[in-house]
PDB file of C-alpha atoms in Angstrom:
ATOM      1  CA  MET A 813      -9.923 -24.705   2.649  1.00 40.00           C
ATOM      2  CA  ARG A 814      -9.321 -20.895   3.070  1.00 38.00           C
ATOM      3  CA  VAL A 815      -9.287 -19.072  -0.265  1.00 39.00           C
ATOM      4  CA  THR A 816      -6.797 -16.126  -0.440  1.00 45.00           C
ATOM      5  CA  GLU A 817      -5.585 -13.752  -3.078  1.00 52.00           C
ATOM      6  CA  ALA A 818      -3.165 -16.481  -3.970  1.00 45.00           C
ATOM      7  CA  GLY A 819      -6.017 -18.944  -4.751  1.00 42.00           C
ATOM      8  CA  GLU A 820      -5.687 -22.598  -3.987  1.00 38.00           C
ATOM      9  CA  PRO A 821      -2.037 -23.107  -3.827  1.00 40.00           C
ATOM     10  CA  SER A 822      -1.936 -26.859  -2.622  1.00 40.00           C
ATOM     11  CA  ARG A 823      -4.473 -27.960  -5.165  1.00 37.00           C
ATOM     12  CA  ARG A 824      -2.785 -26.120  -7.936  1.00 38.00           C
ATOM     13  CA  LYS A 825       0.794 -27.493  -6.662  1.00 38.00           C
ATOM     14  CA  ALA A 826      -0.553 -31.028  -6.460  1.00 40.00           C
ATOM     15  CA  LEU A 827      -1.942 -30.935 -10.370  1.00 34.00           C
ATOM     16  CA  TRP A 828       1.183 -29.352 -11.406  1.00 38.00           C
ATOM     17  CA  LEU A 829       3.180 -32.041 -10.021  1.00 39.00           C
ATOM     18  CA  MET A 830       1.405 -34.530 -12.005  1.00 40.00           C
ATOM     19  CA  GLY A 831       2.503 -33.335 -15.091  1.00 40.00           C
ATOM     20  CA  ALA A 832       0.465 -32.708 -18.120  1.00 38.00           C
ATOM     21  CA  ALA A 833      -2.425 -34.915 -16.795  1.00 40.00           C
ATOM     22  CA  GLY A 834      -2.591 -32.575 -13.948  1.00 41.00           C
ATOM     23  CA  LEU A 835      -2.792 -29.498 -16.147  1.00 37.00           C
ATOM     24  CA  ALA A 836      -5.649 -30.869 -18.215  1.00 39.00           C
ATOM     25  CA  ALA A 837      -7.390 -31.673 -15.168  1.00 38.00           C
ATOM     26  CA  LEU A 838      -7.007 -28.330 -13.949  1.00 36.00           C
ATOM     27  CA  SER A 839      -8.362 -26.864 -17.495  1.00 40.00           C
ATOM     28  CA  ALA A 840     -11.355 -29.010 -17.218  1.00 38.00           C
ATOM     29  CA  ASP A 841     -12.117 -28.367 -13.605  1.00 38.00           C
ATOM     30  CA  GLY A 842     -14.593 -25.682 -14.277  1.00 40.00           C
ATOM     31  CA  VAL A 843     -16.162 -27.539 -16.997  1.00 36.00           C
ATOM     32  CA  ARG A 844     -16.606 -30.964 -14.808  1.00 36.00           C
ATOM     33  CA  GLN A 845     -17.272 -29.747 -11.262  1.00 37.00           C
ATOM     34  CA  SER A 846     -19.426 -32.433 -10.336  1.00 38.00           C
ATOM     35  CA  ALA A 847     -17.093 -35.274 -11.832  1.00 36.00           C
ATOM     36  CA  LYS A 848     -16.287 -37.823  -9.088  1.00 36.00           C
ATOM     37  CA  ALA A 849     -12.677 -38.005  -8.327  1.00 37.00           C
ATOM     38  CA  PRO A 850     -10.934 -41.248  -8.516  1.00 37.00           C
ATOM     39  CA  HIS A 851     -10.214 -43.365  -5.558  1.00 36.00           C
ATOM     40  CA  ALA A 852      -6.735 -42.830  -3.875  1.00 33.00           C
ATOM     41  CA  ASP A 853      -5.717 -46.286  -4.493  1.00 33.00           C
ATOM     42  CA  ALA A 854      -6.740 -46.378  -8.158  1.00 36.00           C
ATOM     43  CA  PRO A 855      -3.926 -46.870 -10.754  1.00 37.00           C
ATOM     44  CA  ARG A 856      -2.709 -43.564 -12.360  1.00 36.00           C
ATOM     45  CA  THR A 857      -2.619 -43.076 -16.124  1.00 39.00           C
ATOM     46  CA  PRO A 858       0.943 -41.970 -17.033  1.00 41.00           C
ATOM     47  CA  SER A 859       1.521 -38.856 -18.608  1.00 40.00           C
ATOM     48  CA  PRO A 860       1.987 -38.659 -22.183  1.00 42.00           C
ATOM     49  CA  PRO A 861       5.447 -37.963 -23.673  1.00 44.00           C
ATOM     50  CA  GLY A 862       6.743 -34.374 -24.061  1.00 42.00           C
ATOM     51  CA  PRO A 863       8.254 -31.707 -22.021  1.00 39.00           C
ATOM     52  CA  ARG A 864       7.285 -31.396 -18.363  1.00 37.00           C
ATOM     53  CA  PRO A 865       5.430 -28.247 -17.753  1.00 36.00           C
ATOM     54  CA  ARG A 866       7.685 -25.647 -15.751  1.00 33.00           C
ATOM     55  CA  ALA A 867       6.839 -23.619 -13.019  1.00 32.00           C
ATOM     56  CA  ILE A 868       6.526 -19.646 -13.577  1.00 32.00           C
ATOM     57  CA  ILE A 869       8.923 -18.042 -11.653  1.00 33.00           C
ATOM     58  CA  HIS A 870       8.605 -14.276 -10.551  1.00 43.00           C
ATOM     59  CA  PRO A 871      11.908 -13.345  -9.114  1.00 44.00           C
ATOM     60  CA  LYS A 872      11.672 -10.641  -6.378  1.00 56.00           C
ATOM     61  CA  PRO A 873      13.925  -7.566  -6.940  1.00 62.00           C
ATOM     62  CA  THR A 874      16.571  -6.804  -4.396  1.00 83.00           C
ATOM     63  CA  PRO A 875      14.647  -4.419  -1.924  1.00 90.00           C
ATOM     64  CA  SER A 876      16.122  -0.735  -2.383  1.00 90.00           C
ATOM     65  CA  PRO A 877      14.568   2.787  -1.710  1.00 90.00           C
ATOM     66  CA  ARG A 878      12.155   4.628  -4.273  1.00 90.00           C
ATOM     67  CA  ALA A 879      13.076   8.096  -4.746  1.00 87.00           C
ATOM     68  CA  PRO A 880      10.499  10.799  -4.605  1.00 87.00           C
ATOM     69  CA  SER A 881       8.997  11.638  -8.092  1.00 83.00           C
ATOM     70  CA  TRP A 882      10.522  15.066  -8.129  1.00 83.00           C
ATOM     71  CA  SER A 883      13.976  13.737  -7.302  1.00 83.00           C
ATOM     72  CA  PRO A 884      14.349  10.505  -8.988  1.00 79.00           C
ATOM     73  CA  ASN A 885      18.194  10.442  -8.568  1.00 76.00           C
ATOM     74  CA  GLN A 886      18.230  11.707  -4.929  1.00 73.00           C
ATOM     75  CA  HIS A 887      17.142  10.672  -1.344  1.00 80.00           C
ATOM     76  CA  VAL A 888      15.325  13.278   0.296  1.00 88.00           C
ATOM     77  CA  THR A 889      15.959  14.659   3.837  1.00 92.00           C
ATOM     78  CA  ALA A 890      14.208  16.994   6.133  1.00 93.00           C
ATOM     79  CA  VAL A 891      14.977  20.540   7.438  1.00 91.00           C
ATOM     80  CA  LYS A 892      14.027  19.350  10.930  1.00 90.00           C
ATOM     81  CA  PRO A 893      14.113  15.408  10.875  1.00 85.00           C
ATOM     82  CA  LYS A 894      13.028  14.943  14.507  1.00 88.00           C
ATOM     83  CA  THR A 895       9.608  16.801  13.594  1.00 94.00           C
ATOM     84  CA  PRO A 896       6.859  15.253  11.541  1.00 97.00           C
ATOM     85  CA  ILE A 897       6.797  16.723   8.205  1.00 97.00           C
ATOM     86  CA  ARG A 898       3.338  18.363   7.417  1.00 96.00           C
ATOM     87  CA  ASP A 899       4.444  20.446   4.201  1.00 96.00           C
ATOM     88  CA  LEU A 900       6.462  19.439   1.243  1.00 96.00           C
ATOM     89  CA  SER A 901       8.688  22.896   1.730  1.00 95.00           C
ATOM     90  CA  GLU A 902      10.229  21.099   4.850  1.00 96.00           C
ATOM     91  CA  LEU A 903      12.033  18.407   2.552  1.00 95.00           C
ATOM     92  CA  VAL A 904      15.121  18.917   1.035  1.00 94.00           C
ATOM     93  CA  PRO A 905      15.139  18.972  -1.723  1.00 92.00           C
ATOM     94  CA  ALA A 906      11.729  20.486  -1.906  1.00 91.00           C
ATOM     95  CA  PRO A 907       9.503  19.719  -4.812  1.00 93.00           C
ATOM     96  CA  PRO A 908       8.880  22.476  -7.231  1.00 92.00           C
ATOM     97  CA  PRO A 909       6.341  25.347  -6.730  1.00 93.00           C
ATOM     98  CA  LYS A 910       2.768  24.582  -6.979  1.00 96.00           C
ATOM     99  CA  THR A 911       2.929  20.860  -5.974  1.00 97.00           C
ATOM    100  CA  ILE A 912       0.936  18.861  -3.331  1.00 97.00           C
ATOM    101  CA  ALA A 913       0.985  15.294  -2.065  1.00 98.00           C
ATOM    102  CA  LEU A 914      -1.969  13.027  -1.805  1.00 98.00           C
ATOM    103  CA  THR A 915      -1.320  10.280   0.967  1.00 98.00           C
ATOM    104  CA  ILE A 916      -3.520   7.103   1.092  1.00 98.00           C
ATOM    105  CA  ASP A 917      -3.553   5.303   4.548  1.00 98.00           C
ATOM    106  CA  ASP A 918      -4.530   1.973   5.883  1.00 97.00           C
ATOM    107  CA  GLY A 919      -4.754  -0.207   3.001  1.00 97.00           C
ATOM    108  CA  PRO A 920      -4.217  -2.007   1.050  1.00 98.00           C
ATOM    109  CA  SER A 921      -7.772  -3.045   0.817  1.00 97.00           C
ATOM    110  CA  PRO A 922      -8.824  -5.564  -1.788  1.00 97.00           C
ATOM    111  CA  LEU A 923     -11.936  -3.683  -2.370  1.00 97.00           C
ATOM    112  CA  TYR A 924     -11.091   0.155  -2.373  1.00 98.00           C
ATOM    113  CA  THR A 925      -7.276   0.313  -3.221  1.00 98.00           C
ATOM    114  CA  PRO A 926      -7.929  -0.847  -6.893  1.00 98.00           C
ATOM    115  CA  LYS A 927     -10.550   1.861  -7.311  1.00 98.00           C
ATOM    116  CA  VAL A 928      -8.072   4.356  -5.731  1.00 98.00           C
ATOM    117  CA  LEU A 929      -5.566   3.273  -8.263  1.00 98.00           C
ATOM    118  CA  ASP A 930      -8.006   3.497 -11.148  1.00 98.00           C
ATOM    119  CA  ILE A 931      -8.655   6.932 -10.287  1.00 98.00           C
ATOM    120  CA  LEU A 932      -5.106   8.039  -9.873  1.00 98.00           C
ATOM    121  CA  ALA A 933      -4.255   6.493 -13.285  1.00 98.00           C
ATOM    122  CA  GLU A 934      -7.432   8.201 -14.985  1.00 98.00           C
ATOM    123  CA  ASN A 935      -5.850  11.571 -13.814  1.00 98.00           C
ATOM    124  CA  GLU A 936      -2.301  10.266 -14.488  1.00 97.00           C
ATOM    125  CA  ILE A 937      -0.953  11.356 -11.169  1.00 97.00           C
ATOM    126  CA  HIS A 938       0.950   9.263  -8.619  1.00 97.00           C
ATOM    127  CA  ALA A 939       0.323   9.131  -4.756  1.00 98.00           C
ATOM    128  CA  THR A 940       1.904   7.995  -1.596  1.00 98.00           C
ATOM    129  CA  PHE A 941       0.333   4.835   0.223  1.00 98.00           C
ATOM    130  CA  PHE A 942       0.829   4.317   3.966  1.00 98.00           C
ATOM    131  CA  ILE A 943       0.255   0.618   4.257  1.00 98.00           C
ATOM    132  CA  ILE A 944       0.115  -1.638   7.177  1.00 98.00           C
ATOM    133  CA  GLY A 945       2.125  -4.644   7.616  1.00 98.00           C
ATOM    134  CA  GLU A 946      -0.815  -7.068   8.320  1.00 97.00           C
ATOM    135  CA  GLN A 947      -2.591  -5.797   5.233  1.00 97.00           C
ATOM    136  CA  VAL A 948       0.439  -6.433   3.092  1.00 97.00           C
ATOM    137  CA  LYS A 949       0.552  -9.838   4.255  1.00 96.00           C
ATOM    138  CA  GLU A 950      -2.748 -10.685   3.532  1.00 97.00           C
ATOM    139  CA  PHE A 951      -3.135  -8.932   0.251  1.00 97.00           C
ATOM    140  CA  PRO A 952       0.298  -9.034  -1.453  1.00 97.00           C
ATOM    141  CA  LYS A 953      -1.140  -8.832  -5.003  1.00 97.00           C
ATOM    142  CA  THR A 954      -2.826  -5.715  -4.329  1.00 98.00           C
ATOM    143  CA  THR A 955       0.050  -4.168  -2.553  1.00 98.00           C
ATOM    144  CA  ARG A 956       2.596  -5.106  -5.573  1.00 97.00           C
ATOM    145  CA  ARG A 957      -0.205  -3.346  -7.804  1.00 98.00           C
ATOM    146  CA  ILE A 958       0.312  -0.178  -6.017  1.00 98.00           C
ATOM    147  CA  ALA A 959       4.156  -0.224  -5.995  1.00 97.00           C
ATOM    148  CA  ASP A 960       4.237  -1.354 -10.058  1.00 97.00           C
ATOM    149  CA  ALA A 961       1.925   1.632 -10.656  1.00 97.00           C
ATOM    150  CA  GLY A 962       4.732   3.783  -9.745  1.00 96.00           C
ATOM    151  CA  HIS A 963       3.413   5.179  -6.182  1.00 97.00           C
ATOM    152  CA  GLN A 964       5.328   5.396  -3.353  1.00 97.00           C
ATOM    153  CA  VAL A 965       4.862   2.837  -0.608  1.00 98.00           C
ATOM    154  CA  CYS A 966       5.529   3.710   3.202  1.00 98.00           C
ATOM    155  CA  ASN A 967       5.320   2.219   6.558  1.00 98.00           C
ATOM    156  CA  HIS A 968       2.297   2.735   8.741  1.00 98.00           C
ATOM    157  CA  THR A 969       3.127  -0.032  11.498  1.00 98.00           C
ATOM    158  CA  MET A 970       2.455  -3.693  11.409  1.00 98.00           C
ATOM    159  CA  THR A 971      -1.035  -3.660  13.247  1.00 97.00           C
ATOM    160  CA  HIS A 972      -2.045  -0.023  13.173  1.00 97.00           C
ATOM    161  CA  PRO A 973      -2.236   0.606  16.946  1.00 96.00           C
ATOM    162  CA  LEU A 974      -3.500   4.081  17.715  1.00 94.00           C
ATOM    163  CA  SER A 975      -1.749   3.949  21.027  1.00 93.00           C
ATOM    164  CA  LEU A 976       1.634   3.851  19.225  1.00 95.00           C
ATOM    165  CA  GLY A 977       3.019   6.691  21.186  1.00 93.00           C
ATOM    166  CA  HIS A 978       2.165   4.857  24.423  1.00 94.00           C
ATOM    167  CA  LEU A 979       3.880   1.586  23.800  1.00 95.00           C
ATOM    168  CA  SER A 980       7.265   0.518  25.148  1.00 96.00           C
ATOM    169  CA  THR A 981      10.343   0.850  22.853  1.00 96.00           C
ATOM    170  CA  LYS A 982      10.371  -2.881  22.399  1.00 97.00           C
ATOM    171  CA  GLN A 983       6.717  -2.668  21.183  1.00 97.00           C
ATOM    172  CA  VAL A 984       7.221   0.166  19.008  1.00 97.00           C
ATOM    173  CA  ARG A 985      10.352  -1.354  17.401  1.00 97.00           C
ATOM    174  CA  LYS A 986       8.399  -4.483  16.716  1.00 97.00           C
ATOM    175  CA  GLU A 987       5.491  -2.606  15.111  1.00 98.00           C
ATOM    176  CA  ILE A 988       7.945  -0.491  12.744  1.00 98.00           C
ATOM    177  CA  VAL A 989      10.509  -3.299  11.848  1.00 97.00           C
ATOM    178  CA  GLU A 990       8.131  -6.046  11.161  1.00 97.00           C
ATOM    179  CA  ALA A 991       6.183  -3.744   8.823  1.00 98.00           C
ATOM    180  CA  HIS A 992       9.385  -2.224   7.154  1.00 97.00           C
ATOM    181  CA  ASP A 993      10.480  -5.715   6.386  1.00 96.00           C
ATOM    182  CA  ARG A 994       7.288  -6.931   5.050  1.00 97.00           C
ATOM    183  CA  ILE A 995       6.623  -4.146   2.587  1.00 97.00           C
ATOM    184  CA  ALA A 996      10.420  -4.509   1.309  1.00 97.00           C
ATOM    185  CA  GLN A 997       9.777  -8.212   0.908  1.00 96.00           C
ATOM    186  CA  VAL A 998       6.498  -7.784  -0.940  1.00 97.00           C
ATOM    187  CA  THR A 999       7.208  -4.933  -3.206  1.00 96.00           C
ATOM    188  CA  GLY A1000      11.122  -4.784  -3.472  1.00 95.00           C
ATOM    189  CA  ILE A1001      10.748  -1.303  -1.983  1.00 96.00           C
ATOM    190  CA  VAL A1002      12.550  -0.166   1.037  1.00 96.00           C
ATOM    191  CA  PRO A1003      10.340   2.242   2.859  1.00 97.00           C
ATOM    192  CA  THR A1004      11.853   5.815   3.417  1.00 95.00           C
ATOM    193  CA  PHE A1005       8.879   7.442   5.151  1.00 97.00           C
ATOM    194  CA  PHE A1006       6.773   6.301   8.087  1.00 98.00           C
ATOM    195  CA  ARG A1007       3.414   7.760   9.399  1.00 98.00           C
ATOM    196  CA  ALA A1008       2.242   7.155  13.126  1.00 98.00           C
ATOM    197  CA  PRO A1009      -1.372   6.055  13.398  1.00 96.00           C
ATOM    198  CA  GLY A1010      -3.519   8.866  14.348  1.00 95.00           C
ATOM    199  CA  GLY A1011      -0.265  10.986  14.453  1.00 95.00           C
ATOM    200  CA  ASN A1012       0.594   9.516  17.628  1.00 95.00           C
ATOM    201  CA  TRP A1013       4.254  10.413  17.988  1.00 97.00           C
ATOM    202  CA  SER A1014       6.803   9.511  20.468  1.00 96.00           C
ATOM    203  CA  LYS A1015      10.701   9.550  21.290  1.00 96.00           C
ATOM    204  CA  ALA A1016      10.717   5.793  20.692  1.00 96.00           C
ATOM    205  CA  THR A1017       9.001   6.094  17.390  1.00 97.00           C
ATOM    206  CA  MET A1018      11.332   8.791  16.175  1.00 97.00           C
ATOM    207  CA  ASP A1019      14.554   7.006  17.269  1.00 96.00           C
ATOM    208  CA  THR A1020      13.503   3.754  15.691  1.00 97.00           C
ATOM    209  CA  ILE A1021      12.350   5.517  12.164  1.00 97.00           C
ATOM    210  CA  ALA A1022      15.703   7.316  12.339  1.00 96.00           C
ATOM    211  CA  GLU A1023      17.491   4.039  12.679  1.00 95.00           C
ATOM    212  CA  HIS A1024      15.874   2.633   9.684  1.00 95.00           C
ATOM    213  CA  GLY A1025      16.420   5.691   7.554  1.00 94.00           C
ATOM    214  CA  MET A1026      12.638   7.019   7.685  1.00 96.00           C
ATOM    215  CA  LEU A1027      11.272  10.521   7.698  1.00 97.00           C
ATOM    216  CA  PRO A1028       8.134  11.099   9.695  1.00 98.00           C
ATOM    217  CA  ILE A1029       5.175  12.560   7.712  1.00 98.00           C
ATOM    218  CA  ASP A1030       2.119  14.074   9.037  1.00 98.00           C
ATOM    219  CA  TRP A1031      -0.456  16.091   7.054  1.00 98.00           C
ATOM    220  CA  ALA A1032      -2.006  19.561   6.456  1.00 98.00           C
ATOM    221  CA  VAL A1033      -5.192  18.570   5.212  1.00 98.00           C
ATOM    222  CA  ASP A1034      -7.532  16.217   6.779  1.00 98.00           C
ATOM    223  CA  PRO A1035     -11.191  15.839   5.715  1.00 98.00           C
ATOM    224  CA  ARG A1036     -11.548  13.062   8.454  1.00 97.00           C
ATOM    225  CA  ASP A1037     -12.821  10.536   5.719  1.00 98.00           C
ATOM    226  CA  TRP A1038     -12.314   7.640   7.909  1.00 96.00           C
ATOM    227  CA  SER A1039     -15.465   8.989   9.965  1.00 97.00           C
ATOM    228  CA  ARG A1040     -17.484   9.116   6.771  1.00 97.00           C
ATOM    229  CA  PRO A1041     -18.588  12.414   7.396  1.00 98.00           C
ATOM    230  CA  GLY A1042     -20.370  12.786   3.835  1.00 98.00           C
ATOM    231  CA  VAL A1043     -19.006  13.317   0.384  1.00 98.00           C
ATOM    232  CA  GLY A1044     -19.698  17.085   0.415  1.00 98.00           C
ATOM    233  CA  HIS A1045     -17.697  17.673   3.839  1.00 98.00           C
ATOM    234  CA  ILE A1046     -14.644  15.390   2.476  1.00 98.00           C
ATOM    235  CA  ARG A1047     -14.576  17.404  -1.129  1.00 98.00           C
ATOM    236  CA  ARG A1048     -14.910  20.793   0.524  1.00 98.00           C
ATOM    237  CA  THR A1049     -12.189  20.055   2.891  1.00 98.00           C
ATOM    238  CA  LEU A1050      -9.617  18.583   0.131  1.00 98.00           C
ATOM    239  CA  LEU A1051     -10.251  21.745  -2.057  1.00 98.00           C
ATOM    240  CA  THR A1052      -8.837  23.899   0.707  1.00 98.00           C
ATOM    241  CA  ALA A1053      -5.367  22.423  -0.282  1.00 98.00           C
ATOM    242  CA  LYS A1054      -2.797  24.707  -1.252  1.00 97.00           C
ATOM    243  CA  ALA A1055       0.630  24.460  -2.580  1.00 97.00           C
ATOM    244  CA  GLY A1056       3.098  22.561  -0.459  1.00 97.00           C
ATOM    245  CA  ASN A1057       0.286  20.747   1.371  1.00 98.00           C
ATOM    246  CA  ILE A1058       0.026  17.062   2.310  1.00 98.00           C
ATOM    247  CA  LEU A1059      -3.440  15.655   1.790  1.00 98.00           C
ATOM    248  CA  LEU A1060      -4.648  12.664   3.980  1.00 98.00           C
ATOM    249  CA  CYS A1061      -7.000  10.049   2.860  1.00 98.00           C
ATOM    250  CA  HIS A1062      -7.859   6.385   3.538  1.00 98.00           C
ATOM    251  CA  ASP A1063      -8.496   3.284   1.259  1.00 98.00           C
ATOM    252  CA  GLY A1064      -8.549   0.824   4.246  1.00 96.00           C
ATOM    253  CA  GLY A1065     -10.256   0.483   7.486  1.00 94.00           C
ATOM    254  CA  GLY A1066     -13.975   0.447   6.526  1.00 95.00           C
ATOM    255  CA  ASP A1067     -16.449   1.667   3.985  1.00 97.00           C
ATOM    256  CA  ARG A1068     -14.375   4.317   2.017  1.00 98.00           C
ATOM    257  CA  SER A1069     -17.163   4.744  -0.668  1.00 98.00           C
ATOM    258  CA  GLN A1070     -17.399   8.338   0.226  1.00 98.00           C
ATOM    259  CA  THR A1071     -13.661   8.831  -0.338  1.00 98.00           C
ATOM    260  CA  MET A1072     -13.731   7.227  -3.743  1.00 98.00           C
ATOM    261  CA  ALA A1073     -16.510   9.627  -4.875  1.00 98.00           C
ATOM    262  CA  SER A1074     -14.939  12.688  -3.349  1.00 98.00           C
ATOM    263  CA  LEU A1075     -11.490  11.950  -5.091  1.00 98.00           C
ATOM    264  CA  LYS A1076     -13.117  11.550  -8.551  1.00 98.00           C
ATOM    265  CA  THR A1077     -13.989  15.274  -8.437  1.00 98.00           C
ATOM    266  CA  VAL A1078     -11.329  16.658  -6.266  1.00 98.00           C
ATOM    267  CA  ILE A1079      -8.084  15.717  -8.140  1.00 98.00           C
ATOM    268  CA  PRO A1080      -9.221  17.168 -11.545  1.00 98.00           C
ATOM    269  CA  LYS A1081     -10.467  20.254  -9.873  1.00 98.00           C
ATOM    270  CA  LEU A1082      -6.965  20.735  -7.754  1.00 98.00           C
ATOM    271  CA  LYS A1083      -5.395  19.969 -11.402  1.00 98.00           C
ATOM    272  CA  LYS A1084      -7.266  22.760 -12.964  1.00 97.00           C
ATOM    273  CA  ARG A1085      -5.917  25.339 -10.250  1.00 97.00           C
ATOM    274  CA  GLY A1086      -2.251  24.618 -11.694  1.00 97.00           C
ATOM    275  CA  LEU A1087      -1.173  22.344  -8.716  1.00 98.00           C
ATOM    276  CA  THR A1088       0.827  19.289  -9.462  1.00 97.00           C
ATOM    277  CA  PHE A1089       0.392  15.947  -7.575  1.00 98.00           C
ATOM    278  CA  VAL A1090       3.924  14.497  -6.683  1.00 96.00           C
ATOM    279  CA  ALA A1091       4.483  11.090  -4.821  1.00 96.00           C
ATOM    280  CA  LEU A1092       6.863  11.344  -1.675  1.00 95.00           C
TER     281      LEU A1092
END
């Protein structure tokens, strides 16, 4: 049976339904891996008296937008909502001076997203994650960890088609809406920002995200870390960032060890310049 982030749901559910005896079996499972299971027709030992174990319920919050970090009580708009945003000054209200935004694309990744989150936590900053619907479906726990840490979660399509700008309106709508709904269901956050894979925009894309209350986000600083050009190149490019810039990095889509190594030194250096990181 395939094991995912959720573990072994069918086995655990079966043991839970058996009551306390099932829980005891589950607890002893790691100790007696080689024990032979009883025959299906063998009589079952009745559960001892006492309260039945109760399932742990994790209610999902009603999905709602998450306001940007600099404007917690106000939804932002754009000076030119039909033009992809490359600088924070194009948002209304704009963030304070000397702010920059770090955006992370193509996750969540079970390997690299936790490492990014650790780096961000160590430096006490928040970032903006443009996540892929299929990845959200595959790794819901990692997705929720992003949101629970206070970072912004945004729409990056369902399957990350680099040809998005050339797809039919129906296909574009499917890519955007399915990801939109998936992210909201898993995190409880309704995405308010969208990024087209590869920056491949089209009228159909712009119209669809506008219908769902999202703004188009591009970038100003791109180290092309997805191509693995080397830690030095990624670091030097990111350090060219100026106030108002939107930085682009990746935590999914392949080996992102170079990105991790770069962020560990870049973030502290940019902070020492007096720049403040904000989440969209």
